mmCIF file of C-alpha atoms in Angstrom:
data_model
loop_
_atom_site.group_PDB
_atom_site.id
_atom_site.type_symbol
_atom_site.label_atom_id
_atom_site.label_comp_id
_atom_site.label_asym_id
_atom_site.label_seq_id
_atom_site.Cartn_x
_atom_site.Cartn_y
_atom_site.Cartn_z
ATOM 1 C CA LYS A 76 -17.871 -7.474 5.539
ATOM 2 C CA ALA A 77 -15.893 -6.150 8.243
ATOM 3 C CA GLY A 78 -12.846 -4.038 7.067
ATOM 4 C CA VAL A 79 -9.517 -4.938 7.924
ATOM 5 C CA THR A 80 -8.153 -5.226 12.021
ATOM 6 C CA GLN A 81 -4.931 -3.766 13.544
ATOM 7 C CA THR A 82 -4.794 -3.717 17.471
ATOM 8 C CA PRO A 83 -2.973 -1.509 18.956
ATOM 9 C CA ARG A 84 -3.849 1.329 17.428
ATOM 10 C CA TYR A 85 -0.978 3.673 19.149
ATOM 11 C CA LEU A 86 1.949 2.420 20.779
ATOM 12 C CA ILE A 87 5.416 3.756 23.044
ATOM 13 C CA LYS A 88 7.487 2.185 23.658
ATOM 14 C CA THR A 89 10.849 3.191 25.145
ATOM 15 C CA ARG A 90 14.280 1.465 22.865
ATOM 16 C CA GLY A 91 15.622 -1.651 23.624
ATOM 17 C CA GLN A 92 12.181 -3.266 23.938
ATOM 18 C CA GLN A 93 10.194 -5.052 22.012
ATOM 19 C CA VAL A 94 6.745 -4.830 20.673
ATOM 20 C CA THR A 95 3.730 -7.285 19.201
ATOM 21 C CA LEU A 96 0.722 -6.054 16.454
ATOM 22 C CA SER A 97 -1.819 -8.096 15.110
ATOM 23 C CA CYS A 98 -3.688 -7.239 12.756
ATOM 24 C CA SER A 99 -7.352 -9.329 11.076
ATOM 25 C CA PRO A 100 -7.949 -9.309 8.123
ATOM 26 C CA ILE A 101 -11.514 -9.572 6.767
ATOM 27 C CA SER A 102 -12.783 -13.143 6.928
ATOM 28 C CA GLY A 103 -11.823 -14.684 3.477
ATOM 29 C CA HIS A 104 -9.163 -13.312 2.539
ATOM 30 C CA ARG A 105 -4.533 -15.370 3.321
ATOM 31 C CA SER A 106 -2.801 -12.934 2.065
ATOM 32 C CA VAL A 107 -1.458 -10.606 4.620
ATOM 33 C CA SER A 108 1.491 -7.556 4.160
ATOM 34 C CA TRP A 109 2.875 -5.233 6.182
ATOM 35 C CA TYR A 110 4.205 -1.732 5.405
ATOM 36 C CA GLN A 111 6.291 0.959 7.052
ATOM 37 C CA GLN A 112 4.588 4.753 6.555
ATOM 38 C CA THR A 113 7.370 7.572 7.734
ATOM 39 C CA PRO A 114 6.449 10.940 7.589
ATOM 40 C CA GLY A 115 7.614 12.042 4.108
ATOM 41 C CA GLN A 116 7.815 8.080 3.175
ATOM 42 C CA GLY A 117 6.017 6.448 0.923
ATOM 43 C CA LEU A 118 4.701 2.759 1.966
ATOM 44 C CA GLN A 119 7.822 1.038 2.659
ATOM 45 C CA PHE A 120 6.979 -2.988 2.359
ATOM 46 C CA LEU A 121 8.176 -5.276 5.292
ATOM 47 C CA PHE A 122 6.885 -8.753 4.401
ATOM 48 C CA GLU A 123 4.017 -11.188 3.474
ATOM 49 C CA TYR A 124 2.169 -13.779 5.005
ATOM 50 C CA PHE A 125 0.150 -16.023 2.902
ATOM 51 C CA SER A 126 -0.614 -19.601 4.054
ATOM 52 C CA GLU A 127 1.159 -18.830 7.468
ATOM 53 C CA THR A 128 3.608 -19.444 5.052
ATOM 54 C CA GLN A 129 6.574 -15.629 4.327
ATOM 55 C CA ARG A 130 6.437 -15.318 0.722
ATOM 56 C CA ASN A 131 7.766 -11.484 0.122
ATOM 57 C CA LYS A 132 10.242 -9.839 2.604
ATOM 58 C CA GLY A 133 11.663 -6.053 2.630
ATOM 59 C CA ASN A 134 14.377 -5.788 2.958
ATOM 60 C CA PHE A 135 14.782 -4.517 6.408
ATOM 61 C CA PRO A 136 17.219 -6.573 10.082
ATOM 62 C CA GLY A 137 15.979 -9.371 11.575
ATOM 63 C CA ARG A 138 14.958 -7.330 13.943
ATOM 64 C CA PHE A 139 11.541 -7.496 12.005
ATOM 65 C CA SER A 140 9.370 -10.030 12.287
ATOM 66 C CA GLY A 141 6.390 -12.374 11.538
ATOM 67 C CA ARG A 142 3.431 -14.588 11.829
ATOM 68 C CA GLN A 143 0.688 -16.138 10.249
ATOM 69 C CA PHE A 144 -2.613 -18.212 12.191
ATOM 70 C CA SER A 145 -4.306 -20.135 10.684
ATOM 71 C CA ASN A 146 -7.477 -17.953 10.590
ATOM 72 C CA SER A 147 -5.454 -15.714 8.775
ATOM 73 C CA ARG A 148 -4.440 -12.969 11.617
ATOM 74 C CA SER A 149 -1.206 -11.818 11.651
ATOM 75 C CA GLU A 150 1.258 -10.538 13.974
ATOM 76 C CA MET A 151 4.469 -8.357 13.342
ATOM 77 C CA ASN A 152 7.409 -8.586 16.237
ATOM 78 C CA VAL A 153 9.939 -5.543 16.660
ATOM 79 C CA SER A 154 13.302 -6.578 18.783
ATOM 80 C CA THR A 155 15.584 -3.839 20.869
ATOM 81 C CA LEU A 156 13.126 -0.928 20.087
ATOM 82 C CA GLU A 157 15.395 1.828 17.817
ATOM 83 C CA LEU A 158 14.162 5.661 17.630
ATOM 84 C CA GLY A 159 14.288 5.171 13.654
ATOM 85 C CA ASP A 160 11.214 2.774 14.492
ATOM 86 C CA SER A 161 9.068 4.798 14.870
ATOM 87 C CA ALA A 162 6.394 5.043 12.271
ATOM 88 C CA LEU A 163 3.293 3.425 11.185
ATOM 89 C CA TYR A 164 2.977 -0.169 10.597
ATOM 90 C CA LEU A 165 0.416 -1.372 7.901
ATOM 91 C CA CYS A 166 -1.221 -4.001 7.885
ATOM 92 C CA ALA A 167 -3.196 -5.421 4.488
ATOM 93 C CA SER A 168 -4.691 -8.245 3.580
ATOM 94 C CA SER A 169 -6.616 -9.946 -0.338
ATOM 95 C CA ILE A 170 -8.017 -12.295 -1.134
ATOM 96 C CA ASP A 171 -5.142 -14.003 -3.186
ATOM 97 C CA ARG A 172 -1.146 -12.638 -4.145
ATOM 98 C CA GLY A 173 -0.418 -9.664 -6.254
ATOM 99 C CA ARG A 174 -4.411 -9.209 -6.077
ATOM 100 C CA GLU A 175 -5.801 -5.901 -4.306
ATOM 101 C CA GLN A 176 -5.125 -4.916 -1.430
ATOM 102 C CA TYR A 177 -7.503 -3.255 1.637
ATOM 103 C CA PHE A 178 -5.188 -1.657 4.055
ATOM 104 C CA GLY A 179 -6.186 -1.818 8.044
ATOM 105 C CA PRO A 180 -6.283 1.607 9.805
ATOM 106 C CA GLY A 181 -2.548 1.357 10.992
ATOM 107 C CA THR A 182 -0.754 1.469 14.268
ATOM 108 C CA ARG A 183 0.798 4.517 15.431
ATOM 109 C CA LEU A 184 4.219 3.667 17.557
ATOM 110 C CA THR A 185 6.329 5.611 18.902
ATOM 111 C CA VAL A 186 9.957 4.952 20.392
ATOM 112 C CA THR A 187 11.908 7.313 23.320
ATOM 113 C CA GLY B 241 13.105 -7.274 -8.638
ATOM 114 C CA GLU B 242 9.503 -4.242 -10.058
ATOM 115 C CA ASN B 243 10.758 -0.841 -9.797
ATOM 116 C CA VAL B 244 8.196 2.002 -10.130
ATOM 117 C CA GLU B 245 8.696 4.835 -10.102
ATOM 118 C CA GLN B 246 5.962 7.912 -9.675
ATOM 119 C CA HIS B 247 5.210 11.754 -10.561
ATOM 120 C CA PRO B 248 5.359 14.685 -9.019
ATOM 121 C CA SER B 249 6.149 14.466 -6.110
ATOM 122 C CA THR B 250 3.524 16.979 -5.592
ATOM 123 C CA LEU B 251 1.148 19.126 -7.576
ATOM 124 C CA SER B 252 -1.533 21.403 -6.775
ATOM 125 C CA VAL B 253 -4.209 22.165 -8.283
ATOM 126 C CA GLN B 254 -6.257 24.410 -9.081
ATOM 127 C CA GLU B 255 -9.912 23.093 -7.739
ATOM 128 C CA GLY B 256 -12.462 22.682 -10.624
ATOM 129 C CA ASP B 257 -8.888 21.562 -12.830
ATOM 130 C CA SER B 258 -7.361 18.535 -13.810
ATOM 131 C CA ALA B 259 -4.860 16.255 -12.863
ATOM 132 C CA VAL B 260 -2.479 13.962 -14.002
ATOM 133 C CA ILE B 261 -0.303 11.039 -11.605
ATOM 134 C CA LYS B 262 2.126 9.556 -13.712
ATOM 135 C CA CYS B 263 3.575 5.786 -13.373
ATOM 136 C CA THR B 264 6.002 3.950 -15.441
ATOM 137 C CA TYR B 265 7.398 0.237 -14.542
ATOM 138 C CA SER B 266 10.196 -1.621 -14.851
ATOM 139 C CA ASP B 267 8.611 -5.567 -15.064
ATOM 140 C CA SER B 268 6.991 -6.125 -18.136
ATOM 141 C CA ALA B 269 5.549 -8.905 -16.726
ATOM 142 C CA SER B 270 3.176 -6.740 -14.439
ATOM 143 C CA ASN B 271 -0.201 -7.309 -14.822
ATOM 144 C CA TYR B 272 -1.812 -5.400 -12.597
ATOM 145 C CA PHE B 273 -2.364 -2.139 -11.151
ATOM 146 C CA PRO B 274 -4.720 -0.354 -9.094
ATOM 147 C CA TRP B 275 -4.120 3.302 -7.122
ATOM 148 C CA TYR B 276 -4.889 4.021 -3.204
ATOM 149 C CA LYS B 277 -5.026 7.585 -2.582
ATOM 150 C CA GLN B 278 -4.375 8.125 1.186
ATOM 151 C CA GLU B 279 -5.756 11.820 3.480
ATOM 152 C CA LEU B 280 -3.810 12.540 6.354
ATOM 153 C CA GLY B 281 -3.930 10.043 9.026
ATOM 154 C CA LYS B 282 -6.253 7.831 7.202
ATOM 155 C CA ARG B 283 -5.193 4.823 5.556
ATOM 156 C CA PRO B 284 -4.743 3.879 1.983
ATOM 157 C CA GLN B 285 -7.748 3.311 -0.019
ATOM 158 C CA LEU B 286 -8.120 1.260 -3.362
ATOM 159 C CA ILE B 287 -9.483 3.618 -5.850
ATOM 160 C CA ILE B 288 -9.157 2.606 -9.182
ATOM 161 C CA ASP B 289 -7.539 -0.474 -11.145
ATOM 162 C CA ILE B 290 -6.453 -2.124 -13.798
ATOM 163 C CA ARG B 291 -5.599 -5.482 -15.128
ATOM 164 C CA SER B 292 -3.302 -5.558 -18.231
ATOM 165 C CA ASN B 293 -6.135 -6.225 -21.125
ATOM 166 C CA VAL B 294 -7.571 -3.299 -20.931
ATOM 167 C CA GLY B 295 -6.036 0.149 -22.305
ATOM 168 C CA GLU B 296 -8.522 2.177 -20.390
ATOM 169 C CA LYS B 297 -11.394 2.365 -17.111
ATOM 170 C CA LYS B 298 -12.738 5.261 -16.029
ATOM 171 C CA ASP B 299 -14.933 5.109 -12.323
ATOM 172 C CA GLN B 300 -16.324 9.102 -12.091
ATOM 173 C CA ARG B 301 -14.103 12.257 -12.100
ATOM 174 C CA ILE B 302 -11.168 9.439 -12.084
ATOM 175 C CA ALA B 303 -9.293 7.441 -15.094
ATOM 176 C CA VAL B 304 -6.148 5.444 -15.472
ATOM 177 C CA THR B 305 -4.379 4.879 -18.867
ATOM 178 C CA LEU B 306 -2.409 1.857 -19.626
ATOM 179 C CA ASN B 307 0.495 2.099 -21.294
ATOM 180 C CA LYS B 308 2.421 -1.537 -21.234
ATOM 181 C CA THR B 309 4.801 -0.738 -23.998
ATOM 182 C CA ALA B 310 6.418 1.476 -22.851
ATOM 183 C CA LYS B 311 5.521 0.705 -19.707
ATOM 184 C CA HIS B 312 3.509 3.672 -17.774
ATOM 185 C CA PHE B 313 0.109 3.875 -16.822
ATOM 186 C CA SER B 314 -1.821 7.122 -15.235
ATOM 187 C CA LEU B 315 -3.961 7.956 -13.400
ATOM 188 C CA HIS B 316 -6.447 11.113 -14.104
ATOM 189 C CA ILE B 317 -8.608 13.242 -11.975
ATOM 190 C CA THR B 318 -11.506 15.498 -13.965
ATOM 191 C CA GLU B 319 -13.327 18.864 -11.847
ATOM 192 C CA THR B 320 -10.576 18.325 -8.951
ATOM 193 C CA GLN B 321 -12.641 19.526 -5.582
ATOM 194 C CA PRO B 322 -10.618 20.561 -2.000
ATOM 195 C CA GLU B 323 -11.743 16.859 -1.257
ATOM 196 C CA ASP B 324 -9.782 15.179 -3.500
ATOM 197 C CA SER B 325 -6.308 16.739 -1.972
ATOM 198 C CA ALA B 326 -4.910 13.293 -0.197
ATOM 199 C CA VAL B 327 -1.217 11.479 -0.948
ATOM 200 C CA TYR B 328 -1.675 8.583 -4.044
ATOM 201 C CA PHE B 329 0.316 5.831 -5.218
ATOM 202 C CA CYS B 330 0.065 3.730 -7.733
ATOM 203 C CA ALA B 331 1.307 -0.107 -7.347
ATOM 204 C CA ALA B 332 1.650 -2.758 -9.168
ATOM 205 C CA SER B 333 1.896 -6.043 -9.460
ATOM 206 C CA ASN B 334 2.394 -9.683 -11.389
ATOM 207 C CA GLU B 335 -1.168 -11.623 -9.910
ATOM 208 C CA ARG B 336 0.757 -14.025 -12.267
ATOM 209 C CA SER B 337 3.762 -14.744 -10.596
ATOM 210 C CA SER B 338 4.668 -17.554 -8.232
ATOM 211 C CA GLY B 339 7.335 -16.022 -7.119
ATOM 212 C CA SER B 340 7.855 -12.669 -5.739
ATOM 213 C CA ALA B 341 6.694 -10.366 -8.308
ATOM 214 C CA ARG B 342 2.879 -11.392 -6.132
ATOM 215 C CA GLN B 343 3.626 -8.784 -4.050
ATOM 216 C CA LEU B 344 2.695 -4.989 -5.163
ATOM 217 C CA THR B 345 5.595 -2.667 -5.351
ATOM 218 C CA PHE B 346 3.941 0.699 -4.050
ATOM 219 C CA GLY B 347 5.469 4.157 -6.231
ATOM 220 C CA SER B 348 6.609 6.443 -3.687
ATOM 221 C CA GLY B 349 4.018 9.231 -3.522
ATOM 222 C CA THR B 350 2.478 11.979 -5.350
ATOM 223 C CA GLN B 351 1.119 14.715 -2.090
ATOM 224 C CA LEU B 352 -2.029 16.925 -4.257
ATOM 225 C CA THR B 353 -3.203 19.568 -2.924
ATOM 226 C CA VAL B 354 -6.162 21.188 -4.967
ATOM 227 C CA LEU B 355 -6.657 25.259 -4.235
ATOM 228 C CA PRO B 356 -9.703 26.716 -3.401
#
């Protein structure tokens, strides 16, 4: 089976812009979770989607949003970008909620 | 919600020695505990996991132990090699929860360096 894929892999944006990141889970996986990882930081949970519904949300401002499509693919959107949003954004898929998660390669977002 | 604490934050060992990383969790209902390894510039990869119905699980040089009473679990790596150098994350979840507890909660990570 193909692994989790994320596009784009690298992105450079300027403050105030918005960005959309995409995640394609492993075939058959229905849960997609998103994480933000900054240098020296751990995995900060953004949100989880299952069956096209947001099931959990981390402690991030409303500028961060997401959605999941009927084929389980997920997108996350960050509006009004700030310098502090520069990070590696990882998505992870699992066959069901709470089960082992498999991570994608991440999208490296740089905000200038 | 669940809170997972991980120690130490950095660990240096000589090649061939053993390394132990410890995590504690707060929610006694948590029943699934995976460990991830993240090499520099790479994605986190699941290396081993354990469920609350067992106390120990081994996979070659890697083992995980779980103490449900004390609410802590540990990763043991024996005969360490330079390629074991990475950041290791523990996590916990309740696979039977219908709410937020079903989401994996991660520890803050341990940077393991194996010195040749």
